[in-house]
PDB file of C-alpha atoms in Angstrom:
ATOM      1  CA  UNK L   1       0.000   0.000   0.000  1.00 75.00           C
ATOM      2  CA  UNK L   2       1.654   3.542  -0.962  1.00 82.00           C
ATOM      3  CA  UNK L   3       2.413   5.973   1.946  1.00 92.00           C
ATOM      4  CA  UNK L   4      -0.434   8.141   2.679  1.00 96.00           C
ATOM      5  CA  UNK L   5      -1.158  11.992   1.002  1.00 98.00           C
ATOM      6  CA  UNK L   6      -2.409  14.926   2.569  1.00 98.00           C
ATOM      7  CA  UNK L   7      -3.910  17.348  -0.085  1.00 98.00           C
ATOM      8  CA  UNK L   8      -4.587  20.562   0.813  1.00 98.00           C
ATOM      9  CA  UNK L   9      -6.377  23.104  -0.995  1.00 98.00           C
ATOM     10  CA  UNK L  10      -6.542  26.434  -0.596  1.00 94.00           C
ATOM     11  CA  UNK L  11     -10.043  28.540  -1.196  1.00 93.00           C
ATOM     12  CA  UNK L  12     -10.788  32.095  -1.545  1.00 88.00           C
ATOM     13  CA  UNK L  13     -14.484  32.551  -3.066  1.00 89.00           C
ATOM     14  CA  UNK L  14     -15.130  35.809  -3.399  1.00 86.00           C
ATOM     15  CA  UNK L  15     -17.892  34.986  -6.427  1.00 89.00           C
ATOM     16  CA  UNK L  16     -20.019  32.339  -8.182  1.00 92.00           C
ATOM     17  CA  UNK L  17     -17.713  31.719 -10.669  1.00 90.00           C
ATOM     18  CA  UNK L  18     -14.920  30.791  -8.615  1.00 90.00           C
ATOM     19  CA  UNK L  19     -17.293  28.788  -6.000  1.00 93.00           C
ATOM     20  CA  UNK L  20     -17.763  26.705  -9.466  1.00 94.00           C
ATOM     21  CA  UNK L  21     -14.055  26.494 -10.552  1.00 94.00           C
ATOM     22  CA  UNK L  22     -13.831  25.078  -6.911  1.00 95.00           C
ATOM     23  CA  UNK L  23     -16.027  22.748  -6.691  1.00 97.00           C
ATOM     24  CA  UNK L  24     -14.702  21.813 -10.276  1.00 96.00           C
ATOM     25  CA  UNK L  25     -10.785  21.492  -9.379  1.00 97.00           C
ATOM     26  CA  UNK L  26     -12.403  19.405  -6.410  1.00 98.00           C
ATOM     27  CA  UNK L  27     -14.204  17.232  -8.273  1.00 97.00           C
ATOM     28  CA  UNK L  28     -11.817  16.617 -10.660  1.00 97.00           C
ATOM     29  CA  UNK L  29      -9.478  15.746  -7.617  1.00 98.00           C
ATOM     30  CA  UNK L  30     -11.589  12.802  -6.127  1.00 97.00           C
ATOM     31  CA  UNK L  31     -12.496  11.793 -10.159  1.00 97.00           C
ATOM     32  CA  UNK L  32      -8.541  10.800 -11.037  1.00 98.00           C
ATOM     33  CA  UNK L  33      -6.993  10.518  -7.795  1.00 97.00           C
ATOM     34  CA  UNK L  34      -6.410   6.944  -6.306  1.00 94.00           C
ATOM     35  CA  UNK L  35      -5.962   6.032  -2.755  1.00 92.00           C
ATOM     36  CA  UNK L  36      -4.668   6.295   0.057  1.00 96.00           C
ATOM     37  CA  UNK L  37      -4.854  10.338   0.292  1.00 98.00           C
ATOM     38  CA  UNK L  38      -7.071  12.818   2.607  1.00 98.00           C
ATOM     39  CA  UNK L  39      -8.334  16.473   0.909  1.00 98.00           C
ATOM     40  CA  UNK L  40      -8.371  18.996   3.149  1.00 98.00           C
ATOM     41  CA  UNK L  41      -9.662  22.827   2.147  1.00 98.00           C
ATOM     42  CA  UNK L  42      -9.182  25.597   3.683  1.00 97.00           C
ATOM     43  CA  UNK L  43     -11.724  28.142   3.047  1.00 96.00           C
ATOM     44  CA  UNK L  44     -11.013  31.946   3.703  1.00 94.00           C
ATOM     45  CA  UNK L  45     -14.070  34.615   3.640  1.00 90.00           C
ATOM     46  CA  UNK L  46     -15.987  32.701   1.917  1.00 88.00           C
ATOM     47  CA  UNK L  47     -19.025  34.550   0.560  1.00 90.00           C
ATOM     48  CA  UNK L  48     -20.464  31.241  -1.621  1.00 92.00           C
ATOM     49  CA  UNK L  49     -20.267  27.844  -0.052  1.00 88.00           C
ATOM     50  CA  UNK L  50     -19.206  24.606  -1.678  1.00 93.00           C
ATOM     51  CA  UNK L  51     -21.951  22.683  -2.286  1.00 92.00           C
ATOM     52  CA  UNK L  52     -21.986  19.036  -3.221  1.00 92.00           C
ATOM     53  CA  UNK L  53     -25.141  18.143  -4.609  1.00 90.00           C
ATOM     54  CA  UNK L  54     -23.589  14.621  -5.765  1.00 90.00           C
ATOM     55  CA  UNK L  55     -22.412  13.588  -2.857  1.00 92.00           C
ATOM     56  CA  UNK L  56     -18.785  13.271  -4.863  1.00 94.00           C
ATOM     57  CA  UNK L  57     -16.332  16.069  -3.617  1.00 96.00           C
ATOM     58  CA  UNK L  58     -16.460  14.006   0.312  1.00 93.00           C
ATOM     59  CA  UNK L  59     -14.325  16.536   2.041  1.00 97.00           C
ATOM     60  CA  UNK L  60     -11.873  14.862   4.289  1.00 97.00           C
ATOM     61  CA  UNK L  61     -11.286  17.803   6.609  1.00 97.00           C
ATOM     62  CA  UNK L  62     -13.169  21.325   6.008  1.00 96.00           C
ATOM     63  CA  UNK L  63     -11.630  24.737   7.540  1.00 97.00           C
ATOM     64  CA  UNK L  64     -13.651  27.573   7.594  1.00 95.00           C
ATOM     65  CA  UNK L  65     -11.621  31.237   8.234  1.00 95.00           C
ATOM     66  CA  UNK L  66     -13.994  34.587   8.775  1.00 93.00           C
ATOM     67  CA  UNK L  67     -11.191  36.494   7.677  1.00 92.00           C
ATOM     68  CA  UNK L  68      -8.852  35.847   4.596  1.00 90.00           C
ATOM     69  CA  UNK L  69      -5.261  34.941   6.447  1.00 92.00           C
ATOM     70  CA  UNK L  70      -3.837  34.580   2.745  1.00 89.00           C
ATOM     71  CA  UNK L  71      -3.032  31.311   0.479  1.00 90.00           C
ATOM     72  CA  UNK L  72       0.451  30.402   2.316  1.00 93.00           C
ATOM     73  CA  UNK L  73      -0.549  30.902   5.902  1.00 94.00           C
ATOM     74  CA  UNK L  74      -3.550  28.301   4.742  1.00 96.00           C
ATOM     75  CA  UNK L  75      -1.463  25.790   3.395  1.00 97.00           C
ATOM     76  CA  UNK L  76       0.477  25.476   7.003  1.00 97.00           C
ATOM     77  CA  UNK L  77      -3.157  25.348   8.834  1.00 98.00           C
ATOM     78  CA  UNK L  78      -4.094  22.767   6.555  1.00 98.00           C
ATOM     79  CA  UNK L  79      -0.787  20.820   7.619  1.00 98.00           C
ATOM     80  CA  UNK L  80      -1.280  21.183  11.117  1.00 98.00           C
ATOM     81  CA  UNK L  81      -4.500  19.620  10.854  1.00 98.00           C
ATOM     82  CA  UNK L  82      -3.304  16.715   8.325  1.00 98.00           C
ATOM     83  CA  UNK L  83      -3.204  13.483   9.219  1.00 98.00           C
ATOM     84  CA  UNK L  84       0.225  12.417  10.996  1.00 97.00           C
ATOM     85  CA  UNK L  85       0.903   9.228   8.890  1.00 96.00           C
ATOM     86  CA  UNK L  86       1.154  11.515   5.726  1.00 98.00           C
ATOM     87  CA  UNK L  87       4.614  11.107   4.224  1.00 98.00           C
ATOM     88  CA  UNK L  88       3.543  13.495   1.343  1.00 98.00           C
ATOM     89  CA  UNK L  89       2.031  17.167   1.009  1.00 98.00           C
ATOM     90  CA  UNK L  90       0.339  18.010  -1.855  1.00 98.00           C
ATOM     91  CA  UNK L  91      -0.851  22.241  -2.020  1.00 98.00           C
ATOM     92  CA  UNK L  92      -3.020  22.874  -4.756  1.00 97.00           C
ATOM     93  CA  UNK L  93      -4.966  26.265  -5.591  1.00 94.00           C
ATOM     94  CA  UNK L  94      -8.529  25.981  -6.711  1.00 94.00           C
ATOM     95  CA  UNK L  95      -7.915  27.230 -10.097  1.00 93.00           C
ATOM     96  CA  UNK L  96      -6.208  23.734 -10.800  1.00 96.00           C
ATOM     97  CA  UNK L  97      -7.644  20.903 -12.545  1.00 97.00           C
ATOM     98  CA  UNK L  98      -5.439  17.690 -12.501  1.00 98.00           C
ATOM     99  CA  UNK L  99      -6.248  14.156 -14.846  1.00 97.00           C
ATOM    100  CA  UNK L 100      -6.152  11.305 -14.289  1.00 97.00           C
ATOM    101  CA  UNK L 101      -2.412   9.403 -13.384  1.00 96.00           C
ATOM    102  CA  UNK L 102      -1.260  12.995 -12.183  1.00 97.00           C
ATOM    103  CA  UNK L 103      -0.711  11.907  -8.397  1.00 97.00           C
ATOM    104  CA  UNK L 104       1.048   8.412  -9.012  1.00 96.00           C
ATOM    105  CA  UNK L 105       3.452  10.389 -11.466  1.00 96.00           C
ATOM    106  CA  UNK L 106       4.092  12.930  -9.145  1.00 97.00           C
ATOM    107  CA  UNK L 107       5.028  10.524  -6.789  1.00 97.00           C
ATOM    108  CA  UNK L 108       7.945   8.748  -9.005  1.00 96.00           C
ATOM    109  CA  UNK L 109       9.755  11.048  -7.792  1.00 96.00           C
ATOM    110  CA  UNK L 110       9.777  11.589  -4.489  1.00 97.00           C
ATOM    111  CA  UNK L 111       9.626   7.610  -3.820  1.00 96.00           C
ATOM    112  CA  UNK L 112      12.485   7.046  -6.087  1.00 95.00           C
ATOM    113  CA  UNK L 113      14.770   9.470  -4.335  1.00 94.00           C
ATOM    114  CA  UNK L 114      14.856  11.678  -7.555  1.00 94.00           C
ATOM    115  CA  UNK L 115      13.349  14.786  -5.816  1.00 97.00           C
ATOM    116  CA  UNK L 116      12.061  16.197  -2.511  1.00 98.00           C
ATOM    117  CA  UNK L 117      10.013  18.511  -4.522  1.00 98.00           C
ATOM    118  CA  UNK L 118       8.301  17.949  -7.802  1.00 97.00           C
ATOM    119  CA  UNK L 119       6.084  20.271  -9.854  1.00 97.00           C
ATOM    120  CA  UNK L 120       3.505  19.056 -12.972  1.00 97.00           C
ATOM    121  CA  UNK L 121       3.858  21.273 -16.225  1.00 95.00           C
ATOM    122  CA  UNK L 122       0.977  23.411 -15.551  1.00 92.00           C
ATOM    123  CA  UNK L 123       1.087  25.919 -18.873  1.00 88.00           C
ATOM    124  CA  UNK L 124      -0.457  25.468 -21.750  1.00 89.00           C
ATOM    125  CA  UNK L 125       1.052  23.064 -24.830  1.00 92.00           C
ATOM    126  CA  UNK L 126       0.281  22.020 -27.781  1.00 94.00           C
ATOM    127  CA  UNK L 127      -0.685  18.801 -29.213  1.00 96.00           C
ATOM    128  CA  UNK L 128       3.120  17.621 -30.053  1.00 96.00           C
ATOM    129  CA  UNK L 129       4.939  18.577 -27.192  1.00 95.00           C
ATOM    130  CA  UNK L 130       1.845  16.522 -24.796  1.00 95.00           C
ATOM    131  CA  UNK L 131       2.452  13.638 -26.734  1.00 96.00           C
ATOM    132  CA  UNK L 132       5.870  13.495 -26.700  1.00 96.00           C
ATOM    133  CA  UNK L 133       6.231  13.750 -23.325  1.00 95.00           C
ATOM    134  CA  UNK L 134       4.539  10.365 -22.860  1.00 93.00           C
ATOM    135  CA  UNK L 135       7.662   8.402 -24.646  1.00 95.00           C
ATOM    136  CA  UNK L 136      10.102  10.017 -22.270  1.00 96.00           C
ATOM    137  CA  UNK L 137      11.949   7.937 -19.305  1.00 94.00           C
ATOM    138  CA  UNK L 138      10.503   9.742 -16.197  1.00 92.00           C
ATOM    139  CA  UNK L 139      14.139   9.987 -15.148  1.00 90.00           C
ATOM    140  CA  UNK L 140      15.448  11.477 -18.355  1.00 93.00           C
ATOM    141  CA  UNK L 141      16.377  14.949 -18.794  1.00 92.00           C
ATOM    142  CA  UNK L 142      13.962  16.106 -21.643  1.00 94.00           C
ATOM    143  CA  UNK L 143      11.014  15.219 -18.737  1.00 95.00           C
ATOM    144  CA  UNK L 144      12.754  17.784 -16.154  1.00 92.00           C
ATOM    145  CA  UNK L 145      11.071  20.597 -18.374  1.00 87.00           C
ATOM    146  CA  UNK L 146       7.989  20.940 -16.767  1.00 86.00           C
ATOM    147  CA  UNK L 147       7.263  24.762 -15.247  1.00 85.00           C
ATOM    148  CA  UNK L 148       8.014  25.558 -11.768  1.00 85.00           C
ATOM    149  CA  UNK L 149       4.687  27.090 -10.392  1.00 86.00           C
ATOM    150  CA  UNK L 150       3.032  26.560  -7.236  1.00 87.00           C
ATOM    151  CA  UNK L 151      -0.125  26.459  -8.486  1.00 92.00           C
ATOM    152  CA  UNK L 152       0.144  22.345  -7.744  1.00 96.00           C
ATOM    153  CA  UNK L 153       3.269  21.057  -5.696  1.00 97.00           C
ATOM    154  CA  UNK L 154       4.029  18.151  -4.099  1.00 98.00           C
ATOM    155  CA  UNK L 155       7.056  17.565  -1.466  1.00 98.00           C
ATOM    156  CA  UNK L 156       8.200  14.956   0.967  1.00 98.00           C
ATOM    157  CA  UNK L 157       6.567  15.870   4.943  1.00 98.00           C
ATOM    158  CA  UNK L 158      10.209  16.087   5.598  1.00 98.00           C
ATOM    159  CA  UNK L 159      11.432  18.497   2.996  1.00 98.00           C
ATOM    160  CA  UNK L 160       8.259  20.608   4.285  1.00 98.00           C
ATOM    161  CA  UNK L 161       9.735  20.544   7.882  1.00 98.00           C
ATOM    162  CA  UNK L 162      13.362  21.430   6.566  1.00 98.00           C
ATOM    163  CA  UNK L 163      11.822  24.115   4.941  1.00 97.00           C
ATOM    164  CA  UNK L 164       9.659  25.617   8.427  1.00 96.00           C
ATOM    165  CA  UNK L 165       6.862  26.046   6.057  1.00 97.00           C
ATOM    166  CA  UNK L 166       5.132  28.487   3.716  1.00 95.00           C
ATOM    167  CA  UNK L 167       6.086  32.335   4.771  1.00 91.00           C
ATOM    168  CA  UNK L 168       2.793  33.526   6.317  1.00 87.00           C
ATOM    169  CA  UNK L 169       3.638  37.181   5.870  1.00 80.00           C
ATOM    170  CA  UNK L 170       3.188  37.400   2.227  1.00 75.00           C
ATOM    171  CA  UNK L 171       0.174  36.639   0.659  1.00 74.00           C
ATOM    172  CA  UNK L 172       1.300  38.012  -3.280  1.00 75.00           C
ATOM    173  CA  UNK L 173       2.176  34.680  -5.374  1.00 76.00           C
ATOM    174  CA  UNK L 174       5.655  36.110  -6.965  1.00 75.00           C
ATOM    175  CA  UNK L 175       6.952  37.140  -3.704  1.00 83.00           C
ATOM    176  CA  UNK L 176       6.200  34.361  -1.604  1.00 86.00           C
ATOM    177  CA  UNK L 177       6.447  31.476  -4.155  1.00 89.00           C
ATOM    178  CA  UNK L 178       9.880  32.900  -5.068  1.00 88.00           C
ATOM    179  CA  UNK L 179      10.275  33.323  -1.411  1.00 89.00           C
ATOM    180  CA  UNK L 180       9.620  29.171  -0.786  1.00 94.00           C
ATOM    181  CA  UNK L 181      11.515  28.282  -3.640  1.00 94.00           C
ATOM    182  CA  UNK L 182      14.859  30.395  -1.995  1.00 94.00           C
ATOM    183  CA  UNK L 183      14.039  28.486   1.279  1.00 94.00           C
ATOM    184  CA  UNK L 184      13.992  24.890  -0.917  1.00 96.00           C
ATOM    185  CA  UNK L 185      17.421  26.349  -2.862  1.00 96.00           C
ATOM    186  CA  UNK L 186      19.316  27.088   0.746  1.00 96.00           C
ATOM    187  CA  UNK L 187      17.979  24.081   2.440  1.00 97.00           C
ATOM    188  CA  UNK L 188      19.765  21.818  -0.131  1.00 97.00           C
ATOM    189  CA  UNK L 189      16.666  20.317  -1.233  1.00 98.00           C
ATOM    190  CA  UNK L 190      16.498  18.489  -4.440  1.00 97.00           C
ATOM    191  CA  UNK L 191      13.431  19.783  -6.655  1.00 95.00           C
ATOM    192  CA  UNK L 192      12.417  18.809 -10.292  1.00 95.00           C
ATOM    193  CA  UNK L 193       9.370  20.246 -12.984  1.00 95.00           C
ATOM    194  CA  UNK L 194       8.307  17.369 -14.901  1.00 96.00           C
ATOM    195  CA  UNK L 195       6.485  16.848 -18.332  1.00 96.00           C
ATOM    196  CA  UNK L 196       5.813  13.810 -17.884  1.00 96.00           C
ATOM    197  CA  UNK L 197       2.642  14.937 -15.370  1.00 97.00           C
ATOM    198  CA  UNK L 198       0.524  17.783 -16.905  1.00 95.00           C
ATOM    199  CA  UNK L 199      -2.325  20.008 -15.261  1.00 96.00           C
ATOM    200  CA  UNK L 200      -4.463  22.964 -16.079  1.00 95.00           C
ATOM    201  CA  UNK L 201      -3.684  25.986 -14.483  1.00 93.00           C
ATOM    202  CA  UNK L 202      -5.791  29.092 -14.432  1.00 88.00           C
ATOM    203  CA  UNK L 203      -2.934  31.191 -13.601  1.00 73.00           C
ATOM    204  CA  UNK L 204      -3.110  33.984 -11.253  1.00 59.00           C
ATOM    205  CA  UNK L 205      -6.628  33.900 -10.592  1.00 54.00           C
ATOM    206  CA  UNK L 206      -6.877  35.084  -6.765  1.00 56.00           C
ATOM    207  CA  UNK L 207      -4.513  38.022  -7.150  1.00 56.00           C
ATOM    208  CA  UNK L 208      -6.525  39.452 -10.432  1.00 56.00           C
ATOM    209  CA  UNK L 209      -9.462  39.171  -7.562  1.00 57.00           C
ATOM    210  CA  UNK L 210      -7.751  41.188  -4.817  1.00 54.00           C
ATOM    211  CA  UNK L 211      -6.338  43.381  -7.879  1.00 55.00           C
ATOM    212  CA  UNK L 212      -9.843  44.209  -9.050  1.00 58.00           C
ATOM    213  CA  UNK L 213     -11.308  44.155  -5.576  1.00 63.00           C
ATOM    214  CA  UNK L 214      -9.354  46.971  -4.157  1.00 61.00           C
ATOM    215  CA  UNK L 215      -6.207  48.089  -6.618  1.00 63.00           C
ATOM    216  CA  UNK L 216      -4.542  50.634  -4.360  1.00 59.00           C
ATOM    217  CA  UNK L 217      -4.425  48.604  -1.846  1.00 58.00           C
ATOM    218  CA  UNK L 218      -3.336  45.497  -3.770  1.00 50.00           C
ATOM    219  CA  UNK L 219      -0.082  47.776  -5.129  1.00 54.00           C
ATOM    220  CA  UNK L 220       0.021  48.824  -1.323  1.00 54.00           C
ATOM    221  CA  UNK L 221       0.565  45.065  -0.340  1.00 57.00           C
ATOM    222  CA  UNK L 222       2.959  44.067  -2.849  1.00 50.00           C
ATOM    223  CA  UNK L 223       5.359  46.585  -2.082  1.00 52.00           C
ATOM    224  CA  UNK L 224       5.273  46.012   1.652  1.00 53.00           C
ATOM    225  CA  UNK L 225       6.011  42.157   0.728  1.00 52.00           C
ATOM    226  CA  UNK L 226       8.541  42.855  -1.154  1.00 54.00           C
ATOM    227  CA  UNK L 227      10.739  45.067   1.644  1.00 50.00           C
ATOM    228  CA  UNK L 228       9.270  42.338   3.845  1.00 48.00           C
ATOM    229  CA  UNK L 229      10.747  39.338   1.579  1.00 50.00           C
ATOM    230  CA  UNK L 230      14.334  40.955   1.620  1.00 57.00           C
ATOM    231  CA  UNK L 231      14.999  41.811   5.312  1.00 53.00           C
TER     232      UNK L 231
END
């Protein structure tokens, strides 16, 4: 039986149309994922609920925040509350839809030793370039050209305690993703992008929400991260 994975999605549903991409990524999750994993989503300020009228999205573990405490702080609430026998982490964003295969490939690497981080290809491709990645070795070096984006990311529960976590105090995507990836980089962890597992990725979807919401203050932020991320 393969070691135990604790997905954990982060939520921030500030509309009906992204209450439906959720419950879409979701559904998509428990449609091509095998066992033994537990989904956990962490839901900030939500103003539409997930709903489950089919009785198919089956929630493992369901955290509800008032207050929007950003994308990264989530992901290391949804980790305290994961299941202790989890040797893997999987944080996902809710504009992701993965097919089917996509965990079991992910996993080739971590339980072959060949990375303590792994990322799917997550932008778009053409037609070609999808179906030649099929006929490459997962180990070969035309696979390692995936795109590093932490839309979808899987690591090891130790590289994740190496690490000390996601960096709460940013919430913008290109400061604190770049932010974990320097804390991966100086830990001496081994990372790798792979072709050979492909998602959908609607890029950038929660900041062009907090960008339209409120744009002053969304410039405001950014810049504050971004003294914050180089103290």
């Amino acid at each position: 039986m393969p070691e135990k994975t604790s997905i954990i999605m982060n939520a921030y549903i500030k509309s009906p149309m992204v209450a439906q991409m959720t419950m879409a990524s979701l559904a998509n999750i428990r449609r091509y994922t095998g066992q033994p994993y537990e989904l956990i989503v962490v839901d900030n300020e939500p103003l539409f609920p997930i709903r489950d009228e089919y009785k198919v999205l089956k929630i493992d573990k369901y955290i509800k925040n008032e207050k929007d405490i950003g994308c990264y702080a989530s992901y290391n609430l949804g980790v305290s509350q994961a299941d202790p026998d989890s040797k893997y982490f999987v944080f996902i964003q809710n504009d992701v839809f993965v097919f089917e295969g996509w965990m079991e490939g992910l996993r080739k690497y971590l339980e072959n030793n060949l990375a303590d981080v792994v990322f799917p290809d997550q932008v778009p491709r053409d037609r070609e370039y999808v179906l030649n990645s099929y006929n490459l070795a997962w180990d070969s070096v035309e696979a390692m050209k995936g795109s590093r984006d932490a839309g979808l990311m899987m690591m090891t529960r130790r590289a994740f305690e190496i690490v000390g976590g996601w960096p709460e105090g940013l919430k913008t995507a290109i400061i604190a993703e770049k932010h974990m990836y320097d804390r991966i980089g100086r830990a001496g962890l081994r990372w790798a992008d792979t072709n050979k597992v492909m998602i959908t990725h609607i890029m950038a979807a929660t900041n062009l929400i907090r960008l339209h919401e409120n744009p002053q203050d969304y410039n405001d932020s950014v810049d504050k991260e971004e003294k914050y991320a180089n103290q």
